[in-house]
mmCIF file of C-alpha atoms in Angstrom:
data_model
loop_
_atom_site.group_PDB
_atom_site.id
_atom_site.type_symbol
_atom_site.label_atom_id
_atom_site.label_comp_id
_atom_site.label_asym_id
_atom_site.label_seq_id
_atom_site.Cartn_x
_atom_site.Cartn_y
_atom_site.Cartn_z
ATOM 1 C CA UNK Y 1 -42.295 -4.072 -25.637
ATOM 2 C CA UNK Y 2 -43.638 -1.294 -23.776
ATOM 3 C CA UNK Y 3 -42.597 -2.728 -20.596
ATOM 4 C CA UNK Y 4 -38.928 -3.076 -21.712
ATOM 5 C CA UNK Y 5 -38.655 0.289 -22.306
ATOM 6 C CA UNK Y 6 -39.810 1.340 -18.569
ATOM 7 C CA UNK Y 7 -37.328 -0.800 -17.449
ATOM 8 C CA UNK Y 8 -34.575 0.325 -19.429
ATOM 9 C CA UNK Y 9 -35.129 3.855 -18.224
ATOM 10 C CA UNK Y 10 -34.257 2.872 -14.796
ATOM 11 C CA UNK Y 11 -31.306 0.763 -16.056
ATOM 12 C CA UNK Y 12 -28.383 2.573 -17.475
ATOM 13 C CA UNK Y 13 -26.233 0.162 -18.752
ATOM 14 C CA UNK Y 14 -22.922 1.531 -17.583
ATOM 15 C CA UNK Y 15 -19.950 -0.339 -16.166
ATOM 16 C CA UNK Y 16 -16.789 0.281 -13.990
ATOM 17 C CA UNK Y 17 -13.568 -1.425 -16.140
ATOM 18 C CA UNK Y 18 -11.233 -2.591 -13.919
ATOM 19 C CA UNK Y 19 -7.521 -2.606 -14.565
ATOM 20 C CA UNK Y 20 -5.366 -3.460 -11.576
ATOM 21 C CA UNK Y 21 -1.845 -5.111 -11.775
ATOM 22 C CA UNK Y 22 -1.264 -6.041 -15.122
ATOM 23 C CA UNK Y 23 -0.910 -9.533 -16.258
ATOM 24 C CA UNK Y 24 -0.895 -11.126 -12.753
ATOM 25 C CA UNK Y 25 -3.657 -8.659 -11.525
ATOM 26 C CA UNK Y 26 -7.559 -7.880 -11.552
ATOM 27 C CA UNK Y 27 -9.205 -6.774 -14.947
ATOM 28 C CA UNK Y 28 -12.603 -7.128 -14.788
ATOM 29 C CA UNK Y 29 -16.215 -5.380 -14.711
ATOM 30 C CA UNK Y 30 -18.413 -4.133 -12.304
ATOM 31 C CA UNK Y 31 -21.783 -3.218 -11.037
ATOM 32 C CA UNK Y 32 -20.836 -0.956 -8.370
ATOM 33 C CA UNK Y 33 -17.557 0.480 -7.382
ATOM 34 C CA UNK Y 34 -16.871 2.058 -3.462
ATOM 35 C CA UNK Y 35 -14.140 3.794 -1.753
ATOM 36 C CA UNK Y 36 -12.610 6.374 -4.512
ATOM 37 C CA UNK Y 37 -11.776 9.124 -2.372
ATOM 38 C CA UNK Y 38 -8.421 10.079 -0.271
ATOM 39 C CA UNK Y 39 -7.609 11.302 3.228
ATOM 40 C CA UNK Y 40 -4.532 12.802 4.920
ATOM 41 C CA UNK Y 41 -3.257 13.284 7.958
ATOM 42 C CA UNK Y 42 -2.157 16.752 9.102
ATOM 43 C CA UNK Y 43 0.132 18.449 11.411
ATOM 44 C CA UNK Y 44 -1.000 21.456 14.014
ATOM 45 C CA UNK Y 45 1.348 23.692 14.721
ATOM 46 C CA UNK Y 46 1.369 27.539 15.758
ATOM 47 C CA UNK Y 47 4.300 29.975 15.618
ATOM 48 C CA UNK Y 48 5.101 32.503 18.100
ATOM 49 C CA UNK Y 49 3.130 35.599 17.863
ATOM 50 C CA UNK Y 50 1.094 34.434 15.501
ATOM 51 C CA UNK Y 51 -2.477 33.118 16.688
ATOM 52 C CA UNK Y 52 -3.467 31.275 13.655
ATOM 53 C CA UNK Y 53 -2.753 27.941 13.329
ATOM 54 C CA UNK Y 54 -0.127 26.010 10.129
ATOM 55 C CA UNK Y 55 -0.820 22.952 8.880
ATOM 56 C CA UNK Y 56 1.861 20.513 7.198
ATOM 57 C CA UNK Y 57 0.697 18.050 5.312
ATOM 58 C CA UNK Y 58 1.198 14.526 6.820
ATOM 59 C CA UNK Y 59 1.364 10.682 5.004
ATOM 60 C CA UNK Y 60 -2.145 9.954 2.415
ATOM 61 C CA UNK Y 61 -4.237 7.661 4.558
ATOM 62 C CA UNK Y 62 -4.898 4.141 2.789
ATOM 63 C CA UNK Y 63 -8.298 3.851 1.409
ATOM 64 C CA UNK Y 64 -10.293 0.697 1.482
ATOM 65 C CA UNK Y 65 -11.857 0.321 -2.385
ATOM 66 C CA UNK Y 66 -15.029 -1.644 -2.661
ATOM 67 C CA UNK Y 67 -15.831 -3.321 -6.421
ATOM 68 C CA UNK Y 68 -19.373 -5.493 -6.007
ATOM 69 C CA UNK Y 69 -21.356 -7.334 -8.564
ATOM 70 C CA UNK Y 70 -18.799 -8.169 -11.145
ATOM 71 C CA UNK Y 71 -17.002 -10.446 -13.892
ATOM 72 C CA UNK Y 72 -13.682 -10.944 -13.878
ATOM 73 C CA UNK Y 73 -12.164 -11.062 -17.750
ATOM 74 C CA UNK Y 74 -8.978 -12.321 -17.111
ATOM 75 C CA UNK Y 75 -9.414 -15.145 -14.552
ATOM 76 C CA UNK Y 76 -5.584 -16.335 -14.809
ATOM 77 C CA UNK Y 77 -4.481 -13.200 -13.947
ATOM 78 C CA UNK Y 78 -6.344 -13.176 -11.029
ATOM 79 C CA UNK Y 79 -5.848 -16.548 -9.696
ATOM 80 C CA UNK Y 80 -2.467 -15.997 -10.352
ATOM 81 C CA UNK Y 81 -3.149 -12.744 -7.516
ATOM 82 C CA UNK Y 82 -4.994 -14.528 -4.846
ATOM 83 C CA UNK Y 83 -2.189 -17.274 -5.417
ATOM 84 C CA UNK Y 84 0.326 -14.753 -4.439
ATOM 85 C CA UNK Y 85 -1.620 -13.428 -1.813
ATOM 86 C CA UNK Y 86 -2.066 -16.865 0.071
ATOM 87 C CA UNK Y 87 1.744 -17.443 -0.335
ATOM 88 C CA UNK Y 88 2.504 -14.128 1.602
ATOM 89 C CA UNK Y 89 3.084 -12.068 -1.500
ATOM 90 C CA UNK Y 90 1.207 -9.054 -1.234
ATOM 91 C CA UNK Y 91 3.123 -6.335 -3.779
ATOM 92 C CA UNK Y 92 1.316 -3.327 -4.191
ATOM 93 C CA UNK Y 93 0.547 -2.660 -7.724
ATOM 94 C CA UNK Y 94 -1.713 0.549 -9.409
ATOM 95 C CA UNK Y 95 -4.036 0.346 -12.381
ATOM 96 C CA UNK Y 96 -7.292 2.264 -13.497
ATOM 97 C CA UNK Y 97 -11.323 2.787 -12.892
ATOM 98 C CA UNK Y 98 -13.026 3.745 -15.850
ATOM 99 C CA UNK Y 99 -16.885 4.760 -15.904
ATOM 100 C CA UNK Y 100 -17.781 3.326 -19.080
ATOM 101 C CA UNK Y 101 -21.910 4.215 -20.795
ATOM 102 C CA UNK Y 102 -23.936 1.218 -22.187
ATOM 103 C CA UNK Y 103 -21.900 1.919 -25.499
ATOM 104 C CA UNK Y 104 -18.784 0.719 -24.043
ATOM 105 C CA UNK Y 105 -17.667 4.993 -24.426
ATOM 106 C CA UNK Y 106 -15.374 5.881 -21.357
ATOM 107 C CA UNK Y 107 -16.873 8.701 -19.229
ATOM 108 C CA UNK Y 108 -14.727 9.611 -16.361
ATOM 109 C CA UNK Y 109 -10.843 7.358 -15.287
ATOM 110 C CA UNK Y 110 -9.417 7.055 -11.832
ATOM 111 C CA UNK Y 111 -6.248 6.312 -11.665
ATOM 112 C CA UNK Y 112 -5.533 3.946 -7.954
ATOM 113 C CA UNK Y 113 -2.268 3.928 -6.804
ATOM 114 C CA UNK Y 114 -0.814 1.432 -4.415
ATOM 115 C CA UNK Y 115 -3.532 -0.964 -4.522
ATOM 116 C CA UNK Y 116 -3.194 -4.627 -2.295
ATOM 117 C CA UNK Y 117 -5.588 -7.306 -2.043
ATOM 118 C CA UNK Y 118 -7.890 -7.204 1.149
ATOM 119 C CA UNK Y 119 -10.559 -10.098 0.645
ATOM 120 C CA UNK Y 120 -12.445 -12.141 -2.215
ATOM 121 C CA UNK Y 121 -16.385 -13.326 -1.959
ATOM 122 C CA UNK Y 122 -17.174 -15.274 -4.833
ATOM 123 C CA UNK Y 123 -20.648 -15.743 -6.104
ATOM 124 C CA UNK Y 124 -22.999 -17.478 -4.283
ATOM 125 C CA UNK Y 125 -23.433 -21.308 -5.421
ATOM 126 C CA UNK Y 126 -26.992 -21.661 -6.222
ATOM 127 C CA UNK Y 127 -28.255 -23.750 -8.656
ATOM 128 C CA UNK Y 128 -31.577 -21.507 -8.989
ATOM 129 C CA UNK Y 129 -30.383 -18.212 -9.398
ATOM 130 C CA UNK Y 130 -27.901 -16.969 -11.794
ATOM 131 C CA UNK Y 131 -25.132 -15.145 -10.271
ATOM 132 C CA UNK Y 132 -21.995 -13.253 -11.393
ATOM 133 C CA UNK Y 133 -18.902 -14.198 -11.183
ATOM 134 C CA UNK Y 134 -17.657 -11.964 -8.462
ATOM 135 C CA UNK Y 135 -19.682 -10.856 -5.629
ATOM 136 C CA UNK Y 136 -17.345 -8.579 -3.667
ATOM 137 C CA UNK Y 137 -13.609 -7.502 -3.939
ATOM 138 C CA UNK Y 138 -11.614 -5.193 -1.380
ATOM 139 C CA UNK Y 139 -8.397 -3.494 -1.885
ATOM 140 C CA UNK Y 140 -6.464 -1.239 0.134
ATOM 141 C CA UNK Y 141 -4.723 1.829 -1.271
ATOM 142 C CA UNK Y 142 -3.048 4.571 -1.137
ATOM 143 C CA UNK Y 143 -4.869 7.261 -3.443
ATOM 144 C CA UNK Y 144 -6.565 8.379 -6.400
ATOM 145 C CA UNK Y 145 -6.144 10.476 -9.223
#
């Protein structure tokens, strides 16, 4: 018993929830989640007389979002993705990252907008080892709130 309870004070027990796409998206839940952050580009410019620079905000630069060590909950919905994918289908869609604690209570949301499919690694097949279901999912995108 006593060794239980040193491990569980190194494991936490929370969760990313994973909402992307709807019905024919990812919904899932995750180990580890990568990526949440934005970038922009901006434009230099000076005026005359004036020896400080201006900036003008330019386009959001897409984000690459890394989920890892995962389940996904609604495996139709994405099959029914990767199917659209492979058939040259790739719609952006948005959906939300929520930080959930080892009560299932919601802690912090991220809301991902613009979000396509990059690449898939299932689990590895290994009759030894138990695995999760997902090992590794990339999407591009275009921001966060």
């Amino acid at each position: 018993m006593k060794d239980q309870q040193e491990l569980n004070k190194y494991v936490s027990g929370a969760y990313f929830e994973v909402e992307i796409g709807g019905i024919s998206g990812l919904s899932g839940k995750f180990t580890s989640v990568s990526g949440l952050g934005m970038e922009l580009e901006y434009e230099t410019y000076f005026e005359g007389g004036c020896m400080s620079p201006h900036f003008l905000v330019g386009n959001a630069v897409p984000q690459k979002l890394i989920l890892e060590q995962g389940t996904v909950t609604e495996s139709d919905g994405f099959s029914k993705w990767i199917s659209e994918v492979n058939s040259g289908v790739s719609l952006p869609t948005s959906g939300d990252i929520t930080l959930k604690d080892a009560a299932g209570k919601a802690m912090r949301s991220w809301h991902i907008n613009d979000a396509v499919l990059v690449s898939y690694t299932g689990p590895e097949l290994n009759s030894n080892s138990p695995t999760l279901a997902v090992s590794r999912i990339v999407l591009m995108y275009g921001g966060c709130t």
